[in-house]
Every structure is written in structure tokens, then in C-alpha cells.
Short mmCIF file of C-alpha atoms in Angstrom, two decimals:
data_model
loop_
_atom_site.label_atom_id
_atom_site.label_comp_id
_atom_site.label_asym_id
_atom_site.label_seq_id
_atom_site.Cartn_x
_atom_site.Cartn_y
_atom_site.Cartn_z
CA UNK A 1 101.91 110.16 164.31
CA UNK A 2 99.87 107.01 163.87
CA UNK A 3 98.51 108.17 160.63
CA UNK A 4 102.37 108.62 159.61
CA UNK A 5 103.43 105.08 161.29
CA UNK A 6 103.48 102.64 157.97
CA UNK A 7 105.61 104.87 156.24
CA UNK A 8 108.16 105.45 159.23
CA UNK A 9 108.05 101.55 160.51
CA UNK A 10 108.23 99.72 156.72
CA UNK A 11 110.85 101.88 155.25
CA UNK A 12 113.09 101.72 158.43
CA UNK A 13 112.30 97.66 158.36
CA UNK A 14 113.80 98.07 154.72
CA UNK A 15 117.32 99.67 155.84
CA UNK A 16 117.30 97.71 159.48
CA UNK A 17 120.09 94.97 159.62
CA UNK A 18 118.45 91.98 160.61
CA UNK A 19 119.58 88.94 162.75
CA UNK A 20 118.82 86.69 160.27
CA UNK A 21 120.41 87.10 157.80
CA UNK A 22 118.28 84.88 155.72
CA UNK A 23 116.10 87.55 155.64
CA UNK A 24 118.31 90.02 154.21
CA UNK A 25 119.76 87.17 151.02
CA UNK A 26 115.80 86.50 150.69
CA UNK A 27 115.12 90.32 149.97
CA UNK A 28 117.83 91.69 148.20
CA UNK A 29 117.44 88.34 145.63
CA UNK A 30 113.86 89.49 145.23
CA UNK A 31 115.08 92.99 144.18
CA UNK A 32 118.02 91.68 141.93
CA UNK A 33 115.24 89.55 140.45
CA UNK A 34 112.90 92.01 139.78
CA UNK A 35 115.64 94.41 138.22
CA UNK A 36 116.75 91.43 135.27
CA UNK A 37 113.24 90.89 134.68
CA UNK A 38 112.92 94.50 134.32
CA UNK A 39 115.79 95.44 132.30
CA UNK A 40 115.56 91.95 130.55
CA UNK A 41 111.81 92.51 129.17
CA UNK A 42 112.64 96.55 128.40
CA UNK A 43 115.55 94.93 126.38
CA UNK A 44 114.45 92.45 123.87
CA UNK A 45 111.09 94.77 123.19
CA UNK A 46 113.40 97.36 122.22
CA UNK A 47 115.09 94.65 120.14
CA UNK A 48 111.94 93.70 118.83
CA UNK A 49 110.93 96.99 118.10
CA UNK A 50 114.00 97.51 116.17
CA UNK A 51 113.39 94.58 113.50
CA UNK A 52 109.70 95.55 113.49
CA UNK A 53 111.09 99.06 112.33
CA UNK A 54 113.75 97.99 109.99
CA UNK A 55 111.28 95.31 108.43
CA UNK A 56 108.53 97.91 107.85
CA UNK A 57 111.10 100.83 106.64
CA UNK A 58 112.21 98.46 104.03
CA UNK A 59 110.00 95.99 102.99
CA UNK A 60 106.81 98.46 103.34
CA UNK A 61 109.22 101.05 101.67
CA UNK A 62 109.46 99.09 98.90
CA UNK A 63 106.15 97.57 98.53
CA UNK A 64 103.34 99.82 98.15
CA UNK A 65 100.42 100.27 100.77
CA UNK A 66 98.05 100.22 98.23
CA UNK A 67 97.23 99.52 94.27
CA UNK A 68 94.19 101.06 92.61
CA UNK A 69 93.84 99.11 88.88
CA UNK A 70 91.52 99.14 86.14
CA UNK A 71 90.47 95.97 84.05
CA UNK A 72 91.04 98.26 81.12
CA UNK A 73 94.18 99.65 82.58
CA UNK A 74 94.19 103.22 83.62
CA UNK A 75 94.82 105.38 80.45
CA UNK A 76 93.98 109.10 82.02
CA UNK A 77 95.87 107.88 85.51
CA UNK A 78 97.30 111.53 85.34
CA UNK A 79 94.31 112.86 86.42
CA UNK A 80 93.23 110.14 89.14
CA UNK A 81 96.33 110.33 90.34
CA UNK A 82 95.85 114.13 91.35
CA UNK A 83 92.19 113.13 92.26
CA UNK A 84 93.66 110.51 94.64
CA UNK A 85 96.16 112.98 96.11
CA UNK A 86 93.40 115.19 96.90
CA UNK A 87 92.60 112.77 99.58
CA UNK A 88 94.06 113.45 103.62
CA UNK A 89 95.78 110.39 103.85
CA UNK A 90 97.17 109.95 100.32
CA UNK A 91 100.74 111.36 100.59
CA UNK A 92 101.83 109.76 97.38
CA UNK A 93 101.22 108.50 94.11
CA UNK A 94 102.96 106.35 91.16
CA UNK A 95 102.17 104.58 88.09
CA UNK A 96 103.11 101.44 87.36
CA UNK A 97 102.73 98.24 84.81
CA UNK A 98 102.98 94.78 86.93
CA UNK A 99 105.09 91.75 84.91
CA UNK A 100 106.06 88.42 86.14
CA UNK A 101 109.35 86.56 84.23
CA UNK A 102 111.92 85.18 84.31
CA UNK A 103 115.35 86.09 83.69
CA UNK A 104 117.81 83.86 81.52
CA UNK A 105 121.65 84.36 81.25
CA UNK A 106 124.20 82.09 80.31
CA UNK A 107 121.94 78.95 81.41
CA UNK A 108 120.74 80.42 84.53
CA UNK A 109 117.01 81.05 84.80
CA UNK A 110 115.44 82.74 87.74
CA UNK A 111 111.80 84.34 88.03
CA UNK A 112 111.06 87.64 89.06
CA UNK A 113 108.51 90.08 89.26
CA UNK A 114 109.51 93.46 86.68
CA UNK A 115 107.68 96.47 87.73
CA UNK A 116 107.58 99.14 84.94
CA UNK A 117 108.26 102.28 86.63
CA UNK A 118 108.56 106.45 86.13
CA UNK A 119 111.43 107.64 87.37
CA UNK A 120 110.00 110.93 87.93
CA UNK A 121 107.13 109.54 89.54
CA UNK A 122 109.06 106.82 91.67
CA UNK A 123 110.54 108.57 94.47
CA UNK A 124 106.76 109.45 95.93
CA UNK A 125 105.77 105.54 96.90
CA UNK A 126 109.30 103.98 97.20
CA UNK A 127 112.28 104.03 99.16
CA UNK A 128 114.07 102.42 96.49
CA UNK A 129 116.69 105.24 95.28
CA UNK A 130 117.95 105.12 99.03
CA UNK A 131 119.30 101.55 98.41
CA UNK A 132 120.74 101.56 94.88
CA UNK A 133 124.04 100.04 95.36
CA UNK A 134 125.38 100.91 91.70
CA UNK A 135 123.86 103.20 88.77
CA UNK A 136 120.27 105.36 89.29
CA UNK A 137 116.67 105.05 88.85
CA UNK A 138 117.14 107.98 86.36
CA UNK A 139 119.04 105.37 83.98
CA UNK A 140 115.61 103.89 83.09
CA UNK A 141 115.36 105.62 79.89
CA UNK A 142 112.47 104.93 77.61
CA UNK A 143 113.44 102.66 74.55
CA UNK A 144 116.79 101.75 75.33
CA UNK A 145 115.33 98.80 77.74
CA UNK A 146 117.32 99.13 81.05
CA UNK A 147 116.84 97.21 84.14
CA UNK A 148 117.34 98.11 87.57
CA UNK A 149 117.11 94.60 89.63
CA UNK A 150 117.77 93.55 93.24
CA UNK A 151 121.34 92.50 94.31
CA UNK A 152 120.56 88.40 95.56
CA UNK A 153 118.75 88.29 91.71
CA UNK A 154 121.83 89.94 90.20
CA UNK A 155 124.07 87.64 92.34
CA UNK A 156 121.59 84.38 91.59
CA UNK A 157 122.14 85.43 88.06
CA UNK A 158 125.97 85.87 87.78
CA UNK A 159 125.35 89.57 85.71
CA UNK A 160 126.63 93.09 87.38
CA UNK A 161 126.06 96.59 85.52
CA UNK A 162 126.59 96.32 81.61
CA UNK A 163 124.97 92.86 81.31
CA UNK A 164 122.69 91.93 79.16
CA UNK A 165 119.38 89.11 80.40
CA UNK A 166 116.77 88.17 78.64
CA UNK A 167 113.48 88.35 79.73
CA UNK A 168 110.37 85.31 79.26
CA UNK A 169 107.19 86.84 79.54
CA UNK A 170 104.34 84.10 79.96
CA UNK A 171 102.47 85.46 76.68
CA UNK A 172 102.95 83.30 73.40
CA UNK A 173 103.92 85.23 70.34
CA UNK A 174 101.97 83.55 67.64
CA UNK A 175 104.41 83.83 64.18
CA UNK A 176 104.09 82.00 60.90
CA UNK A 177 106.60 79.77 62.16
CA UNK A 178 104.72 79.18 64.88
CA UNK A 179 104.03 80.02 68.95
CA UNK A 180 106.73 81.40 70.46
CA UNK A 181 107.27 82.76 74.07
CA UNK A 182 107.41 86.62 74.07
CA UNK A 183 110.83 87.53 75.11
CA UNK A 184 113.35 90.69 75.60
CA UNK A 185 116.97 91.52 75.83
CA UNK A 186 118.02 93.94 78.65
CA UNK A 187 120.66 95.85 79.87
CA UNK A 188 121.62 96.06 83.67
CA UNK A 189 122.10 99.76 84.50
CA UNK A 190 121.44 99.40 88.37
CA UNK A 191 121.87 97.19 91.39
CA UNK A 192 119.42 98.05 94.46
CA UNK A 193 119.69 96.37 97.82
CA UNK A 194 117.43 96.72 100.84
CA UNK A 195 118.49 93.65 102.45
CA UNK A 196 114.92 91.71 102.13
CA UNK A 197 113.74 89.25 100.43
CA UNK A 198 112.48 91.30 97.66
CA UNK A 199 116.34 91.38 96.37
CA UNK A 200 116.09 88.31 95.12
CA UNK A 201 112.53 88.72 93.21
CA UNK A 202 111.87 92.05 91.95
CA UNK A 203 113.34 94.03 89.17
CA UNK A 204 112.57 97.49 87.58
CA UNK A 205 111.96 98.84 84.31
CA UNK A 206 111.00 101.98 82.16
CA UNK A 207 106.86 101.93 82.37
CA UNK A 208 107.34 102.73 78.84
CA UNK A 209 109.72 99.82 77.66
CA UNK A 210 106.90 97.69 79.88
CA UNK A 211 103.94 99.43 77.92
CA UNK A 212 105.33 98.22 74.94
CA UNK A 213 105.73 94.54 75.36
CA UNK A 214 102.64 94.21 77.25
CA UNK A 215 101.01 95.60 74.89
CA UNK A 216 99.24 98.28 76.88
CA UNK A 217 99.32 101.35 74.26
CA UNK A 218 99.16 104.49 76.22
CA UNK A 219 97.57 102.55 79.55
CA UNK A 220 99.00 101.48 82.74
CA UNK A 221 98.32 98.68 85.15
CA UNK A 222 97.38 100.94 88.12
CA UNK A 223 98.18 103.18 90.48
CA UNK A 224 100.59 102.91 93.73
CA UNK A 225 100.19 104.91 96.89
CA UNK A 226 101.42 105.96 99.92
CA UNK A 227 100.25 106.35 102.95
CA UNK A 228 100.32 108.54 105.95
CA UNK A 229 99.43 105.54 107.86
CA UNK A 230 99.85 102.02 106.42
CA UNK A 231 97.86 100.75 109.20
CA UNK A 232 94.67 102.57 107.55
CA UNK A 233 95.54 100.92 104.00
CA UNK A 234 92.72 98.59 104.27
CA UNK A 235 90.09 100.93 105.01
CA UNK A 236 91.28 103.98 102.91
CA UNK A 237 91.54 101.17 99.96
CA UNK A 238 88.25 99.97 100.65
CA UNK A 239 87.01 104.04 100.22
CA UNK A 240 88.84 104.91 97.29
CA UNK A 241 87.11 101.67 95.67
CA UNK A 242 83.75 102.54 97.08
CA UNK A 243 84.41 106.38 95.50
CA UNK A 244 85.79 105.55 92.52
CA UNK A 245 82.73 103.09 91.23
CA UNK A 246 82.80 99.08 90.25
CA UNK A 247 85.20 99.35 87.24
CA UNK A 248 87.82 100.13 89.72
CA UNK A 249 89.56 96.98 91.72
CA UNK A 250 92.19 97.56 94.84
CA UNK A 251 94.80 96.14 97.32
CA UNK A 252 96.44 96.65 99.94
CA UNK A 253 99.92 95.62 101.25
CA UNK A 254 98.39 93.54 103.73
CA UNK A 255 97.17 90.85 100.98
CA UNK A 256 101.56 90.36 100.48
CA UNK A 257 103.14 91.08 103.76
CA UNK A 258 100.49 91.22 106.26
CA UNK A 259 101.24 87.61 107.94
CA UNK A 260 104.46 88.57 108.81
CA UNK A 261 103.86 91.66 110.32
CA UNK A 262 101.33 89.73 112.55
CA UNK A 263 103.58 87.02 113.29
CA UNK A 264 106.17 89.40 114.43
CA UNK A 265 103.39 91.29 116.46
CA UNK A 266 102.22 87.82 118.02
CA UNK A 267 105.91 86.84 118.52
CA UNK A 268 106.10 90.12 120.51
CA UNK A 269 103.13 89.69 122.28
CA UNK A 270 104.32 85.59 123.49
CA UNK A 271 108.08 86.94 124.40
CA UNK A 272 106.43 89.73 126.28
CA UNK A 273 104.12 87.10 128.76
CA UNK A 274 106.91 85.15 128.67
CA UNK A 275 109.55 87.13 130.60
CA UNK A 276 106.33 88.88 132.66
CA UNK A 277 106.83 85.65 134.23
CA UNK A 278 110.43 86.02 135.39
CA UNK A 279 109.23 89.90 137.46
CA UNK A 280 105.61 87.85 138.73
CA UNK A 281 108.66 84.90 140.31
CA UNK A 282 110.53 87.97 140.93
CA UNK A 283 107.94 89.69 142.76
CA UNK A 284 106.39 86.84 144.32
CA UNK A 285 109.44 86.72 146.28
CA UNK A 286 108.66 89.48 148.03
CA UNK A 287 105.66 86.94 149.58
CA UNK A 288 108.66 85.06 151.13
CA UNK A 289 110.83 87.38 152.41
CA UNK A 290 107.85 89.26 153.91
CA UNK A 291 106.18 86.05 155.49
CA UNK A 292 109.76 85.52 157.75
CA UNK A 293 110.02 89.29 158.29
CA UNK A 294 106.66 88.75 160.11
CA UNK A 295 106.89 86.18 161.97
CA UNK A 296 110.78 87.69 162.80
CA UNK A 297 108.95 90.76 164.14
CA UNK A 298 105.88 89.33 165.65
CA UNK A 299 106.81 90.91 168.93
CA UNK A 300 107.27 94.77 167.05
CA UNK A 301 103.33 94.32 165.88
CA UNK A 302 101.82 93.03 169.19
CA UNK A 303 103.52 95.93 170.86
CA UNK A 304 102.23 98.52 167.92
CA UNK A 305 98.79 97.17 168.92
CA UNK A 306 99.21 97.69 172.55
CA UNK A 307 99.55 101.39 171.83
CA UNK A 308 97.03 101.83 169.32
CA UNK A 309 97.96 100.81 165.84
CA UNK A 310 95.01 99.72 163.94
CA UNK A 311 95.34 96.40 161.43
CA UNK A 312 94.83 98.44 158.51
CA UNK A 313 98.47 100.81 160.25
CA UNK A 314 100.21 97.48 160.68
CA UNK A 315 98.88 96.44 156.95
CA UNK A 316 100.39 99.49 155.54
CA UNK A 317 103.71 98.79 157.10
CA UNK A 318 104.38 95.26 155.75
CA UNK A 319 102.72 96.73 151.98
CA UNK A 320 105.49 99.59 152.44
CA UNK A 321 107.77 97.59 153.18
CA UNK A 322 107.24 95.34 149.81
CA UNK A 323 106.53 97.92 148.00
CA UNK A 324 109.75 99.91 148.77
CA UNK A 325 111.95 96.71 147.83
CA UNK A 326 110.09 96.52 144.39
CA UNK A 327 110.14 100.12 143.57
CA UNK A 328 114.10 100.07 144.13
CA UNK A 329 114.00 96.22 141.95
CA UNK A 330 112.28 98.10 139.04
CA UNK A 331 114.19 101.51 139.01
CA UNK A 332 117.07 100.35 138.46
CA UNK A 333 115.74 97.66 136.24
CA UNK A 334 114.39 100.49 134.22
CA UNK A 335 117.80 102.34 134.34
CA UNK A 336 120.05 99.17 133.31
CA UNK A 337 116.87 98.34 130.73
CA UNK A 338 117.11 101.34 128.82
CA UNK A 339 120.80 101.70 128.74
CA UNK A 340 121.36 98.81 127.37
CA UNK A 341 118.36 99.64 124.57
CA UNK A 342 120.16 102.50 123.93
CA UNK A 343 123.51 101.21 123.88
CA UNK A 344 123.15 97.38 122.43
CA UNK A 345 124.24 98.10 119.07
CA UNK A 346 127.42 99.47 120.17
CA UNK A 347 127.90 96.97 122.64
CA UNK A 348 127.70 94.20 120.11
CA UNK A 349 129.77 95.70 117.85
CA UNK A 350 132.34 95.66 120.19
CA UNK A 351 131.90 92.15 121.39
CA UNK A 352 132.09 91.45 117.60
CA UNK A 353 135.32 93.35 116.78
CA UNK A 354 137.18 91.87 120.10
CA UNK A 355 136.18 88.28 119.74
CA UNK A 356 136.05 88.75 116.24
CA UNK A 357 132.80 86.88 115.78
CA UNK A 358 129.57 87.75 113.82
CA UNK A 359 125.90 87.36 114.87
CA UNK A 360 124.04 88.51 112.18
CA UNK A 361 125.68 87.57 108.76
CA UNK A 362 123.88 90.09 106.26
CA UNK A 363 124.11 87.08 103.50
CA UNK A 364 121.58 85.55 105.63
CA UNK A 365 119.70 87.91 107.81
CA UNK A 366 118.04 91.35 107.15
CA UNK A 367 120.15 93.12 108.84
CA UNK A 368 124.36 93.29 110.15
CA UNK A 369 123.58 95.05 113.05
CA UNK A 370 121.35 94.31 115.70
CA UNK A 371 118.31 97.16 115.66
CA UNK A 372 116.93 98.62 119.22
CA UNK A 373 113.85 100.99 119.60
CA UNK A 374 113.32 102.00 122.43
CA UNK A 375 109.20 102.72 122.79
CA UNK A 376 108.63 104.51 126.50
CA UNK A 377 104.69 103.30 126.07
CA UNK A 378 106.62 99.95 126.22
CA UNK A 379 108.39 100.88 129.36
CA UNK A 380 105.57 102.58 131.09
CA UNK A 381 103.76 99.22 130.72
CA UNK A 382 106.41 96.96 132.01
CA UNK A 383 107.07 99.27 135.31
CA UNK A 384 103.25 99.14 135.62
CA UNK A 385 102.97 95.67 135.68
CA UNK A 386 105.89 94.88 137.94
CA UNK A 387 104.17 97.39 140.50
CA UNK A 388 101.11 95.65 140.17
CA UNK A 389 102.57 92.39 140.93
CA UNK A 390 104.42 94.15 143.70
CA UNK A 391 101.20 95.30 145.14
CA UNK A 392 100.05 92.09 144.71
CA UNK A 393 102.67 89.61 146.62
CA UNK A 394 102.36 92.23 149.65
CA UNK A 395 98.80 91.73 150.85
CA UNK A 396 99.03 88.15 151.76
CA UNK A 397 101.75 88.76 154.17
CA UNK A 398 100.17 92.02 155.40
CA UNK A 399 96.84 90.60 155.74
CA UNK A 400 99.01 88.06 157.94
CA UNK A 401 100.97 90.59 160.11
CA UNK A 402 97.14 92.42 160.64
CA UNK A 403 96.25 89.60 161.79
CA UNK A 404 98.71 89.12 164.76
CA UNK A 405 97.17 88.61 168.49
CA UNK A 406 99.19 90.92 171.19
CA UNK A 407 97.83 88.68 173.80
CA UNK A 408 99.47 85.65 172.36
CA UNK A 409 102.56 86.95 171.08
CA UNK A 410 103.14 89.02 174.70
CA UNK A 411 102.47 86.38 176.77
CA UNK A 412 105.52 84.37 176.22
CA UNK A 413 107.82 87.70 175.78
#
């Protein structure tokens, strides 16, 4: 019965009404506490989670995870390319010629980086035929000099589909009449739009049509993969290099995008401690309520120890006691948490549509909606935690209540 005694005691000290009902305010705000922090932190990490999703699906979709090039330029790139995709964690590969311009319309001028593209080829290393708002990829036909270019650049521009730009390249033409800027008229056959900022910089060609006025013959400017794992870019890039001998030079996407990817990660990792704090006040509640639920029932432990309860039985009681609020904090913290990661999309769609408001304008943000991903390893930490500091704020007030002299308590009962 004894060895059964904190369990009994501490979880009928948690349903007992209580005289004071101090007490009782103290310990059910330590609960409510401990459920926002809960649900709060499981929240905005699923929120989190959902822009670190939607900015890798499209700006890593677009951008490749890695570039093998040449200082020649890759003439045979046919057969590297199948030597590459011979490799485990090569999933893709494209070829590609690399030119920085800028386009000029009716006055306007804005730079942009053209990437001469296969068609054929494209769909392996790019998401970019998911998120063409008007015309295709398959438009790019060699020698009639089409261009496929992001919707802000199109908009910056003032040109839709059927327009013709003219494109600077920063070579000089050198004519008897003297240097001239190398230049191109174009044809808009296709607006894309993946709601980054690579809409308003980055425009696609025929790789022949780009061949020919960089004057490449029959070579490319490299090679574009994809990955199984874009975290392992650096170190498969660093092998394929290694295999592949010095003539060879590569990148990876982490040279163009890797600082914001690990200032959203740090971001994460700062909101995270941030509103750990809110469930360690939360839980350190429990210290409080606990301290005056000791001293409220210092008669119950002298008379425990009369009959034989050890300090460690009259430990367990107070811990269970604690622990019991906590655990019923952080369940339904966890249950409100990931409802509303499940849910917050909706829910803020319909706050939108009845106050008809709009948080995230899509002329200035990624994204209209607001993303969620829910990650249990994320949740499985948090609960962890909150137990922990649970555990934690119990043992002071336990280590009190163990403490407790029968002789000095009973003699004034």
C-alpha cells in the first residue's frame, strides 16, 4: 500500500477542492499556462516550417543544387551527363549556357540573368513548367529566339506574350564602324511565376539561340543537377570535382541561397528559445502552487510519517502531484497546438473573407496564404521539454514537503 501511496495521495490532491481557493486559481493558471505555451510554440514552428518548405520547393526548385562547368565549356556533356547520372544521389541532369543582360523596351532597362535552356532536358532539374503562367517551355524553339521570363521582370518591363525586348550582352562587337555592344531582339512566348525573387531576375532561352550569341559553337556552359538531397550538394559537388579531374570547376546552391536558408534556420532556432520561455514561467508555476499546497497540508505529511511513509513516499506525492497538472497543461496544449497547425490556413482564410482584410499581399510576400507543416519530431521535442521543466519545478517543493517534522507540525494540532 505504501509502495502505491504517491500515486493514490498526489493525484487525489489534484481533484481535492481545497479551502483556499488560492490554491486552486494558482494551479489551474499554471496548467492554462503551460497549454498556450504548448500550443503557441507547436504553432508558429509549424508556421515556420511551412515558409521553410515553400521557400525551398520554389526557390531550390528553380535554382539548381549544383553546376559542374568546364573552362572550355562542356562540348561531349551528353556523355557526362549519363556518367553523372550514374551516380546514387544524382537524380537529374540539364545543360545549360549562363548569360547576364539586360533587357530594353520602350526606354525601360532592367538586368537579368538569361539561362539558355533544353526543353527536353529542363523538366529533370527545375520546377519551372509547374509555374508558367502563360505559353510553355516547349515554345523555346531553336532559331526563332523566344524568351520565357519571370512575371515581376515582365511586369518591371511593361511587355506580356508577343513582345518583342532587346537584349545587351556585356561583350563589344568590334565592326568597321566601330565597338558596339552585342545585342538581340526577342520574342516573349512565356510568363513563369513562382512567387520569389527570381521573377524579377531570371529569364529563359533556347540553349541553342544562347550558343549562338555567345559564341560557344557546339559547347555549353555546364551542367545542372539535382539532387536526392540538397543538403549533401556540397559534399557530392566536392566528389564529382575530385572524380572528374582539375579541368572541371563546381558549385553548389549554397554559394546563392545558402544565407537565407540559415537565417531562416537561426530565426527558427531564436523563436523556438524564445517561447520555451513562456512553458519554463509556465511550469515554474507549478513551484508556487506546490509550495502553498505544502504548507496547506503540513498536517496530511506529519501524519503520513507517523504511520510509516518514508521522505522519498511523501517526495513522490508532491512530484505526482506536479507532474499530473503539467501532463494535463501539455496534452491539451498538444491537442489545441496541432489543430490549429492543421487548420491555420483555413482559419485565416476565413478571418480574411469575413473582415475582408489581407495579411499576406502576394505583390509583396512569397506567398497569399499562410503555409503550416506540421513536423511531429518538432512536437515530440516541445512535449519533452515542457515535461522536463515539469519535473524540474516539482523537486524543490517535494524536497520541502520530505522535509516536514511530525513532531513539530503535531504538536500544535
Amino acid at each position: 500500500m505504501l509502495d502505491r501511496l504517491p500515486f493514490l495521495v498526489g493525484l487525489r490532491y489534484v481533484r481535492a477542492k481545497r479551502r483556499n481557493h488560492f490554491i486552486s486559481f494558482i494551479s489551474l493558471t499554471s496548467m492554462l499556462g503551460l497549454m498556450l505555451g504548448v500550443a503557441v510554440l507547436i504553432l508558429v514552428l509549424s508556421v515556420m516550417n511551412g515558409f521553410d518548405h515553400e521557400l525551398r520547393t520554389r526557390i531550390l526548385g528553380m535554382v539548381p543544387h549544383a553546376k559542374i562547368e568546364s573552362r572550355e565549356g562542356l562540348v561531349e556533356w551528353q556523355s557526362l551527363a549519363e556518367q553523372l547520372m550514374q551516380r546514387e544521389r544524382v537524380i537529374g541532369a540539364a545543360p545549360y549556357v549562363e548569360q547576364q543582360g539586360m533587357f530594353s523596351v520602350g526606354g525601360r532597362n532592367q538586368g537579368a540573368m538569361v539561362n539558355g535552356i533544353n526543353p527536353d532536358w529542363e523538366d529533370k532539374v527545375s520546377i519551372i513548367s509547374d509555374h508558367m503562367r502563360e505559353g510553355k517551355l516547349a515554345d523555346l524553339v531553336p532559331g526563332e529566339w523566344h524568351v520565357v521570363m519571370g512575371s515581376a521582370l515582365a511586369r518591371s518591363l511593361g511587355v506580356g506574350v508577343g513582345d518583342r525586348v532587346t537584349l545587351l550582352v556585356p561583350e563589344a562587337s568590334i565592326t568597321p564602324a566601330g565597338v558596339f555592344p552585342r545585342l538581340k531582339r526577342f520574342t516573349v512566348s512565356g510568363i513563369f511565376s513562382v512567387g520569389a525573387e527570381l521573377d524579377a531576375n531570371l529569364a529563359y532561352a533556347n540553349i541553342e539561340d544562347m550558343q549562338t550569341l555567345a559564341r560557344l559553337g557546339d559547347a555549353v556552359g555546364g551542367l545542372r543537377l539535382e539532387l536526392d538531397d540538397l543538403f549533401a550538394a556540397s559534399s557530392e559537388t566536392q566528389a564529382i570535382i575530385n572524380e572528374l579531374g582539375s579541368g572541371y570547376r563546381g558549385s553548389d546552391w549554397t554559394f546563392t541561397q545558402g544565407n537565407l536558408f540559415q537565417a531562416i534556420q537561426m530565426e527558427k532556432r531564436m523563436i523556438a528559445l524564445l517561447l520555451t520561455v513562456i512553458i519554463a514561467v509556465a511550469a515554474f508555476n507549478i513551484v508556487s502552487t506546490l509550495v502553498m499546497v505544502v504548507t496547506d497540508k503540513r498536517a496530511d505529511i506529519a501524519i503520513l510519517r507517523t504511520i510509516g511513509a518514508k521522505p522519498s513516499s511523501i517526495m513522490g506525492i508532491f512530484i505526482v502531484q506536479g507532474m499530473a497538472i503539467g501532463i494535463i497543461g501539455i496534452a491539451i496544449g498538444v491537442a489545441v497546438g496541432v489543430l490549429l497547425a492543421l487548420t491555420i490556413a483555413d482559419l485565416i482564410g476565413w478571418v480574411e473573407g469575413t473582415l475582408g482584410i489581407q495579411f499576406l499581399d502576394a505583390g509583396v510576400y512569397f506567398i497569399s496564404d499562410l503555409p503550416s507543416r506540421l513536423e511531429w519530431s518538432d512536437v515530440s521535442r516541445i512535449v519533452l521539454a515542457a515535461f522536463g521543466l515539469t519535473f524540474l519545478s516539482t523537486l524543490y517543493p517535494a524536497w520541502r514537503a520530505a522535509r516536514v517534522q511530525p513532531a513539530d507540525v503535531l504538536r500544535y494540532e
